[in-house]
CSV table of C-alpha atoms in Angstrom, one decimal:
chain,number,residue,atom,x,y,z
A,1,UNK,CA,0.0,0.0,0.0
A,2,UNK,CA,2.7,2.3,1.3
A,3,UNK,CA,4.9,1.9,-2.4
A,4,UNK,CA,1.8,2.3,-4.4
A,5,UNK,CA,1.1,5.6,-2.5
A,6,UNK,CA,5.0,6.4,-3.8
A,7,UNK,CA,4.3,5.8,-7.0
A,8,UNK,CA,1.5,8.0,-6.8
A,9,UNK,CA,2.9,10.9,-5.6
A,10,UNK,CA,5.8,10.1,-8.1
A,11,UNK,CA,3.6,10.2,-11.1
A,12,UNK,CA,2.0,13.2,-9.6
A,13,UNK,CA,5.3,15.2,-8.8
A,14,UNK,CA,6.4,14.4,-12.4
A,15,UNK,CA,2.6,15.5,-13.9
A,16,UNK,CA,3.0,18.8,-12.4
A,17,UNK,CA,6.6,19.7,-13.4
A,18,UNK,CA,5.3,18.4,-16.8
A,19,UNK,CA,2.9,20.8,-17.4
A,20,UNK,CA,4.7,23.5,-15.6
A,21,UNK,CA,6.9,23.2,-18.4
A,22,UNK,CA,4.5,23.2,-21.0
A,23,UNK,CA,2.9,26.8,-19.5
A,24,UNK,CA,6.9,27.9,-19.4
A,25,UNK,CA,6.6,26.7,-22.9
A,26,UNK,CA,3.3,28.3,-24.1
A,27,UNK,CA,4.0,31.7,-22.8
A,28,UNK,CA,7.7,32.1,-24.0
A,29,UNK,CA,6.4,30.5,-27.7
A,30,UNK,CA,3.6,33.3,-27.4
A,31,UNK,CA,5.7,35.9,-26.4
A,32,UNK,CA,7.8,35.2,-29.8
A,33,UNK,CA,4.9,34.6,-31.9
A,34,UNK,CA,3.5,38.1,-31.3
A,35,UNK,CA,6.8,39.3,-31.3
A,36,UNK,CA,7.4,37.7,-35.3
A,37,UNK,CA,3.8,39.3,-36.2
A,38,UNK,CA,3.8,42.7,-34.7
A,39,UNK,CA,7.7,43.0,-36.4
A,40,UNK,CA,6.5,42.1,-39.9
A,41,UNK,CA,3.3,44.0,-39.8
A,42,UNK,CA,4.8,46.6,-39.3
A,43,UNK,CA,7.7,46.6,-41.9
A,44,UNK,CA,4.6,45.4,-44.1
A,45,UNK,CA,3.0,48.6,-43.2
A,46,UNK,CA,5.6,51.1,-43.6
A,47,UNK,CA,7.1,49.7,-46.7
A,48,UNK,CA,3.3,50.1,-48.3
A,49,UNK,CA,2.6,53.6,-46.6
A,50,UNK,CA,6.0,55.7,-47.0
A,51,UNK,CA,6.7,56.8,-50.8
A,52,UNK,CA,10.6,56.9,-50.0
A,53,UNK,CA,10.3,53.2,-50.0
A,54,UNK,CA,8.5,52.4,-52.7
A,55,UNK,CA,11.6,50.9,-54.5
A,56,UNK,CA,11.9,47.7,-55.8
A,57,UNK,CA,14.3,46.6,-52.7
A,58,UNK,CA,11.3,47.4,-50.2
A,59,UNK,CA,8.9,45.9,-52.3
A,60,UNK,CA,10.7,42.3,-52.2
A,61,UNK,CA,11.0,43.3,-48.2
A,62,UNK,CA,7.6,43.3,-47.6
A,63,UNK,CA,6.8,40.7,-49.3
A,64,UNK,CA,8.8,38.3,-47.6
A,65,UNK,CA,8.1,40.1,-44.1
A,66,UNK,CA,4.0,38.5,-45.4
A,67,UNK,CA,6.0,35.1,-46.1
A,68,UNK,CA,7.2,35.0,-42.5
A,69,UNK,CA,3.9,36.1,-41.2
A,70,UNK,CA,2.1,33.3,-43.2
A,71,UNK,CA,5.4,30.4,-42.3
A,72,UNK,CA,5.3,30.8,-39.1
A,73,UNK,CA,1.4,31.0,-38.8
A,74,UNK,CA,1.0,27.5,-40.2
A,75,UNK,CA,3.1,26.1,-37.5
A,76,UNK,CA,2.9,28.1,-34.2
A,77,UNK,CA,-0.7,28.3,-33.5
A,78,UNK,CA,-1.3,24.6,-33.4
A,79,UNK,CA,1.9,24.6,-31.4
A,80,UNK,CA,0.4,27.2,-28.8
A,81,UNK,CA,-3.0,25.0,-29.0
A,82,UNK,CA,-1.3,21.8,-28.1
A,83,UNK,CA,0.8,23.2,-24.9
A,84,UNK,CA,-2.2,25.0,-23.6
A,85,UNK,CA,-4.9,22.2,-24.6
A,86,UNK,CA,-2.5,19.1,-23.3
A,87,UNK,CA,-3.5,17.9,-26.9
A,88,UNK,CA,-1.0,16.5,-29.1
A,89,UNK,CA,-3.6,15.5,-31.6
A,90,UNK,CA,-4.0,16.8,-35.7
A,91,UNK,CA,-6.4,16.0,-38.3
A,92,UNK,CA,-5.3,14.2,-41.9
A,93,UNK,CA,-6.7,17.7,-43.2
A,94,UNK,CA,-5.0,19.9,-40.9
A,95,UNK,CA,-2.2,18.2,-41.2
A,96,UNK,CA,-2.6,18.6,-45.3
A,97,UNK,CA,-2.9,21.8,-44.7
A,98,UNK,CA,-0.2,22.8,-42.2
A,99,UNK,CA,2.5,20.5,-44.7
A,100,UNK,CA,1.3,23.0,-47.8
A,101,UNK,CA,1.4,25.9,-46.4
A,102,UNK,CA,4.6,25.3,-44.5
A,103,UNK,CA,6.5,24.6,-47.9
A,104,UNK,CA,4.7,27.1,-50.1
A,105,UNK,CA,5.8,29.6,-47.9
A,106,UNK,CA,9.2,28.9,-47.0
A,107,UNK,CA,9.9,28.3,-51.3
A,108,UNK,CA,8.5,31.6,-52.3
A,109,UNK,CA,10.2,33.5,-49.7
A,110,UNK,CA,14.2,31.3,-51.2
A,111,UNK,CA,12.8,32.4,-54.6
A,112,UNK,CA,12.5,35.8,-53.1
A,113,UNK,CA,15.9,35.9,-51.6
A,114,UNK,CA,17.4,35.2,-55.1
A,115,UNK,CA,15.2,38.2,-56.8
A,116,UNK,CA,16.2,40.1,-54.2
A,117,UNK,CA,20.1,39.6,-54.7
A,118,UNK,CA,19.5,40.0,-58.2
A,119,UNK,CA,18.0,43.5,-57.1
A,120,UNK,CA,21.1,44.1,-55.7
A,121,UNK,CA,23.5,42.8,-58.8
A,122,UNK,CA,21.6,45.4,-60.9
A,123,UNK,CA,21.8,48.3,-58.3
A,124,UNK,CA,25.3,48.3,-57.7
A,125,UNK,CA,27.2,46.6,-60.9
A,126,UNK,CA,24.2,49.0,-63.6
A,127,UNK,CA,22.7,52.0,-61.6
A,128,UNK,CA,22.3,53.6,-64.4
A,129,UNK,CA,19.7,51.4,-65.6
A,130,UNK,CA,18.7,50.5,-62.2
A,131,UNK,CA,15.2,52.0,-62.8
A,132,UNK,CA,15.0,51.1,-66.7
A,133,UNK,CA,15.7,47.2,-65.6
A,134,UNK,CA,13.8,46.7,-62.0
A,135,UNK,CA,10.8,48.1,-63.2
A,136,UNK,CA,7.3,47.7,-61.8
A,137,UNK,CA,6.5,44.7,-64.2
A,138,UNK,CA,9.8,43.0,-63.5
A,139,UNK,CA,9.1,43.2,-59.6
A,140,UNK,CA,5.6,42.3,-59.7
A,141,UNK,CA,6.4,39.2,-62.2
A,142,UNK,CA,9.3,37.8,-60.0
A,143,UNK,CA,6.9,38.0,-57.1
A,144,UNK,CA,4.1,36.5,-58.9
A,145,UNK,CA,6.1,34.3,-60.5
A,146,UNK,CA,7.9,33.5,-57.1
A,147,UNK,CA,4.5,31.9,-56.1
A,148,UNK,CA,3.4,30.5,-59.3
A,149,UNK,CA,6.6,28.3,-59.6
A,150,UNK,CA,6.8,27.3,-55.9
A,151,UNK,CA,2.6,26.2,-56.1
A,152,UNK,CA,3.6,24.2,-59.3
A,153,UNK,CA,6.2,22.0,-58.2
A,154,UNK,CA,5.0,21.0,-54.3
A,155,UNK,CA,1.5,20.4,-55.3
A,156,UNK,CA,2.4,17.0,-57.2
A,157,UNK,CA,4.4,15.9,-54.2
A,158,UNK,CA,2.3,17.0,-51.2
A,159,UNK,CA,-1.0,15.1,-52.2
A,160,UNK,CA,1.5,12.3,-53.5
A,161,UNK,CA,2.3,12.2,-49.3
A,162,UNK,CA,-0.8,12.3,-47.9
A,163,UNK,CA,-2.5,8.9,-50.4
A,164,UNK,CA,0.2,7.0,-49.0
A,165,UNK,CA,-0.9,4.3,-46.0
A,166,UNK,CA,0.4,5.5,-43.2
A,167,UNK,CA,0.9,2.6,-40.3
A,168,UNK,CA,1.8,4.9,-37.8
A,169,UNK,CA,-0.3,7.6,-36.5
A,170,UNK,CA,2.3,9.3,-33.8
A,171,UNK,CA,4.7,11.7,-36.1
A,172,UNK,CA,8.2,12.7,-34.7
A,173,UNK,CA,7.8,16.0,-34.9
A,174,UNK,CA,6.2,19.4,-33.4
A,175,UNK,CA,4.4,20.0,-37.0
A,176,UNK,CA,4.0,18.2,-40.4
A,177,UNK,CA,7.6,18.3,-42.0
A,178,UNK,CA,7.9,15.9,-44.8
A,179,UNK,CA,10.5,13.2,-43.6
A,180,UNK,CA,8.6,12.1,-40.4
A,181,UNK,CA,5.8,12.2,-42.2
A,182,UNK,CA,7.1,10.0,-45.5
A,183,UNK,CA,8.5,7.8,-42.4
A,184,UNK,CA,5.4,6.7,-41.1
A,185,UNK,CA,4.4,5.1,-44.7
A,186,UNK,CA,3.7,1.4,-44.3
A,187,UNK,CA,5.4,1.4,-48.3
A,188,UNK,CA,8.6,2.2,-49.5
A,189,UNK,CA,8.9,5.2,-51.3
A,190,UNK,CA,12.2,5.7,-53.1
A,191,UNK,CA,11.0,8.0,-56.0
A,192,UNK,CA,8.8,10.2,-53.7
A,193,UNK,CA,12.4,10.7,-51.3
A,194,UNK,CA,14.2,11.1,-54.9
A,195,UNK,CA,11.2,14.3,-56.4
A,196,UNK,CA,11.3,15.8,-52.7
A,197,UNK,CA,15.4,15.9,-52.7
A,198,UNK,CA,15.6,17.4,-56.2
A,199,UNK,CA,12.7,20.0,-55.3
A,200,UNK,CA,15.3,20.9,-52.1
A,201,UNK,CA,18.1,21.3,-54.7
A,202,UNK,CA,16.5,23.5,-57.1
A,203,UNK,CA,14.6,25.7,-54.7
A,204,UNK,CA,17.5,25.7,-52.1
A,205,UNK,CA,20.6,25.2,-53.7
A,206,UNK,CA,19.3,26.9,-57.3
A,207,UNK,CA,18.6,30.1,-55.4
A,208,UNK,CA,21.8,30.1,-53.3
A,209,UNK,CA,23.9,29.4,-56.8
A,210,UNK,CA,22.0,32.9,-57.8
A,211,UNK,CA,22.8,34.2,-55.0
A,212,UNK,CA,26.5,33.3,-54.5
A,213,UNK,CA,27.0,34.5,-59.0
A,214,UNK,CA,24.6,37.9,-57.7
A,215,UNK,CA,27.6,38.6,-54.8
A,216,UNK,CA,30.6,37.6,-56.5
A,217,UNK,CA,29.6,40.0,-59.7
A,218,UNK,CA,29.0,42.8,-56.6
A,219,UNK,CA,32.1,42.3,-55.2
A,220,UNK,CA,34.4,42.8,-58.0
A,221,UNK,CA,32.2,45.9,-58.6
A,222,UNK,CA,32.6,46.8,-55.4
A,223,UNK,CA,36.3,46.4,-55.6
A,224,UNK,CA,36.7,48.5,-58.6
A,225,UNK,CA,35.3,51.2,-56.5
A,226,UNK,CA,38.2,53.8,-55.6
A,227,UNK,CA,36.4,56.0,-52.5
A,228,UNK,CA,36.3,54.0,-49.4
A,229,UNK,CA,32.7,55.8,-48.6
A,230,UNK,CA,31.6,54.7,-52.0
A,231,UNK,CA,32.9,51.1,-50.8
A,232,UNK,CA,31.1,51.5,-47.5
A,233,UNK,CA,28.3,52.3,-48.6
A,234,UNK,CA,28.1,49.9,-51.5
A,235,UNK,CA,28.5,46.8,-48.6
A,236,UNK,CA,25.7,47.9,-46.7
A,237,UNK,CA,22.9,47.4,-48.8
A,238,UNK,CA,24.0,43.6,-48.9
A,239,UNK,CA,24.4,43.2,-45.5
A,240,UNK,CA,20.8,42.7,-44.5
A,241,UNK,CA,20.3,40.6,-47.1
A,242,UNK,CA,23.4,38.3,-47.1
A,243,UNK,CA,22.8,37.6,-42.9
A,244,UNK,CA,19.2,36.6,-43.8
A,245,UNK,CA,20.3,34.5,-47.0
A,246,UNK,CA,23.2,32.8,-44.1
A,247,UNK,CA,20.3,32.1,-41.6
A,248,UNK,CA,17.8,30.7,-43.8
A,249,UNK,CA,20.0,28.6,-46.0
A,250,UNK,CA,22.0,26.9,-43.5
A,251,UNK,CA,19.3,25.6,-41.3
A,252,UNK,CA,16.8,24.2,-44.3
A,253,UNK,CA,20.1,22.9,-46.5
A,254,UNK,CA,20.6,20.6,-43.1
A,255,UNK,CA,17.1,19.7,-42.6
A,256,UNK,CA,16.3,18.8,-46.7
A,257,UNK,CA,19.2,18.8,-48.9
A,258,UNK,CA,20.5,15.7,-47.6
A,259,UNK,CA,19.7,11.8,-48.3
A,260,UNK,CA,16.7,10.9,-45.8
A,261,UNK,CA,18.8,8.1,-44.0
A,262,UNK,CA,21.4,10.9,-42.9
A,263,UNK,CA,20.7,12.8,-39.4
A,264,UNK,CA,18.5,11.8,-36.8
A,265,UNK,CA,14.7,13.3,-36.6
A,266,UNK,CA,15.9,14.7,-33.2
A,267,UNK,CA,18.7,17.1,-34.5
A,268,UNK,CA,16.1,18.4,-37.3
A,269,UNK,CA,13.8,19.1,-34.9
A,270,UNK,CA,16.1,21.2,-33.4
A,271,UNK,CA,17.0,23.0,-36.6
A,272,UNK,CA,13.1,23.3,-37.3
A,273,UNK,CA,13.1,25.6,-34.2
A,274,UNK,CA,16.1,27.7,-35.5
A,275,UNK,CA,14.0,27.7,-38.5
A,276,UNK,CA,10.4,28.5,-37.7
A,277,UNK,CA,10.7,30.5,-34.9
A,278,UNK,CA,14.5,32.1,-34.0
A,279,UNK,CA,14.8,33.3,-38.0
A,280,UNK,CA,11.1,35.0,-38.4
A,281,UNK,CA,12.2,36.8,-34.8
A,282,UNK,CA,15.7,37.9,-36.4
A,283,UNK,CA,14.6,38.5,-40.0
A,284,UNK,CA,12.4,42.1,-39.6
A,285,UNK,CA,15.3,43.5,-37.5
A,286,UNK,CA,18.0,42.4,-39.5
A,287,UNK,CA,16.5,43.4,-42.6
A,288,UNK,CA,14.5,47.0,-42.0
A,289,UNK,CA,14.3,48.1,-38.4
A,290,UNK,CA,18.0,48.6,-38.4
A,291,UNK,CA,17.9,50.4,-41.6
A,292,UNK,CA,18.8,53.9,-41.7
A,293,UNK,CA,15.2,54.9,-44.1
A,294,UNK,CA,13.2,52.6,-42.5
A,295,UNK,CA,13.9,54.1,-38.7
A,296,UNK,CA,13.4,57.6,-40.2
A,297,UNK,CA,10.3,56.4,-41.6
A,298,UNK,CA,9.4,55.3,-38.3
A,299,UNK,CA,10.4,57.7,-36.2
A,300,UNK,CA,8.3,60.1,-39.0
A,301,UNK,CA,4.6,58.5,-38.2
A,302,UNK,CA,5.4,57.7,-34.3
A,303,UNK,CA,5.5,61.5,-34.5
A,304,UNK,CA,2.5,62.5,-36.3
A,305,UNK,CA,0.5,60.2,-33.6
């Protein structure tokens, strides 16, 4: 009697630190969340209302500061739901939908990254064309086209994963990412892994290879520059972008661009948090609020309330 009181209290004790955790959890995960959607909204929002920023560099800005909004959106929230609710439950339909969204996102906003070094190639190696070249219809097409392409090539594959028979119903994982989920499959799938790698190399390591030729063009120009202002200031309006491009890259090159059998589940998972939730923090301060315009743009409407 007196051991099965033990075990009990045991169980008890270790129920209670469990969930104190998980409320630890929920509001330090909430705390981020409306931290990630209160940053973007508001680069969103002063990149659409102030004319000085109507360029093409802003335009690419915003719209990837909506990419985060929407990327981390299909993950969190279920996330927040499960740590408050005890839950670790989602539908087939949820799940569907949480999969999608999460790739879609995250695709447009590599495509992105490469339009917007390519921005960057054409302001500092032709600013005399600058305007002539990034013109309204260019910007608007690599953004449309940013989707268009990135909708194309996942839809195939994601309702390819979710007709396979699953034997399993417990993923290893906090949302549905595509190798737990291809894991549970009661079949083998070799040419499903083999469409889902080469979809990681073109969207990942396509757009870095743009990237990388965007830079190395930029940096001869840059070197060919004889002021050391001129130099200065010619560097900083890659910064933001090349410490984004370094984030983003490094963390989804390890999770995807690698054969399935490599890295344990626990190590991505880890890597998915750097992914989903550290980089959407970082990416509207690193890109705009520590911009020189952007703060002056602020600091412009905080003053007229």
């Amino acid at each position: 009697m007196e051991n099965r009181t033990m075990v009990k209290n045991f169980i008890l004790v270790g129920f209670i630190a469990g969930r104190k955790l998980q409320i630890f959890m929920f509001v330090v995960l909430l705390v981020i969340y409306i931290s990630i959607i209160i940053g973007n909204i508001v680069i969103v929002t002063i990149s659409i209302v102030d004319r000085g920023l109507h360029v093409p560099m802003y335009y690419f800005i915003w719209n990837i500061s909506l990419l985060e909004i929407g990327f981390t959106t299909s993950v969190i929230p279920k996330v927040l739901f499960n740590l408050a609710s005890g839950e670790n439950t989602i539908s087939v339909i949820g799940c569907f939908v949480q999969f999608f969204l999460y790739f879609i996102f995250g695709m447009t906003e590599f495509l992105l990254l490469a339009a917007m070094s390519f921005d960057r190639y054409v302001a500092i190696c032709y600013p005399l064309s600058y305007s002539t070249i990034m013109s309204n219809g260019l910007c608007s097409l690599l953004v449309l086209g940013s989707w268009g392409l990135s909708f194309a090539l996942l839809i195939g594959p994601a309702i390819v994963v979710f007709r396979l028979p699953f034997c399993n119903q417990n993923i290893n994982h906090f949302f549905c990412d595509s190798t737990p989920l291809i894991k549970l499959s009661c079949t083998e799938t070799p040419v499903l892994d083999l469409v889902n790698f080469s979809i990681a190399v073109f969207s990942l390591l396509g757009t870095l290879i743009i990237t990388v030729l965007s830079y190395a063009n930029i940096i001869s120009t840059i070197l060919h520059i004889s002021s050391a202002s001129g130099k200065q200031k010619a560097f900083s309006t890659c910064t933001s972008h090349l410490i984004v491009v370094f984030i983003s890259y490094g963390s989804c090159i390890f999770m995807y661009v690698k054969p399935t059998h490599m890295g344990g589940l626990d190590i991505s998972k880890g890597v998915a948090i750097l992914n989903t939730v550290v980089s959407p923090l970082l990416t509207p301060f690193i890109f705009s609020l520590r911009n020189r315009q952007v703060q002056e743009a602020l600091q412009k409407y905080f003053s007229m309330c």
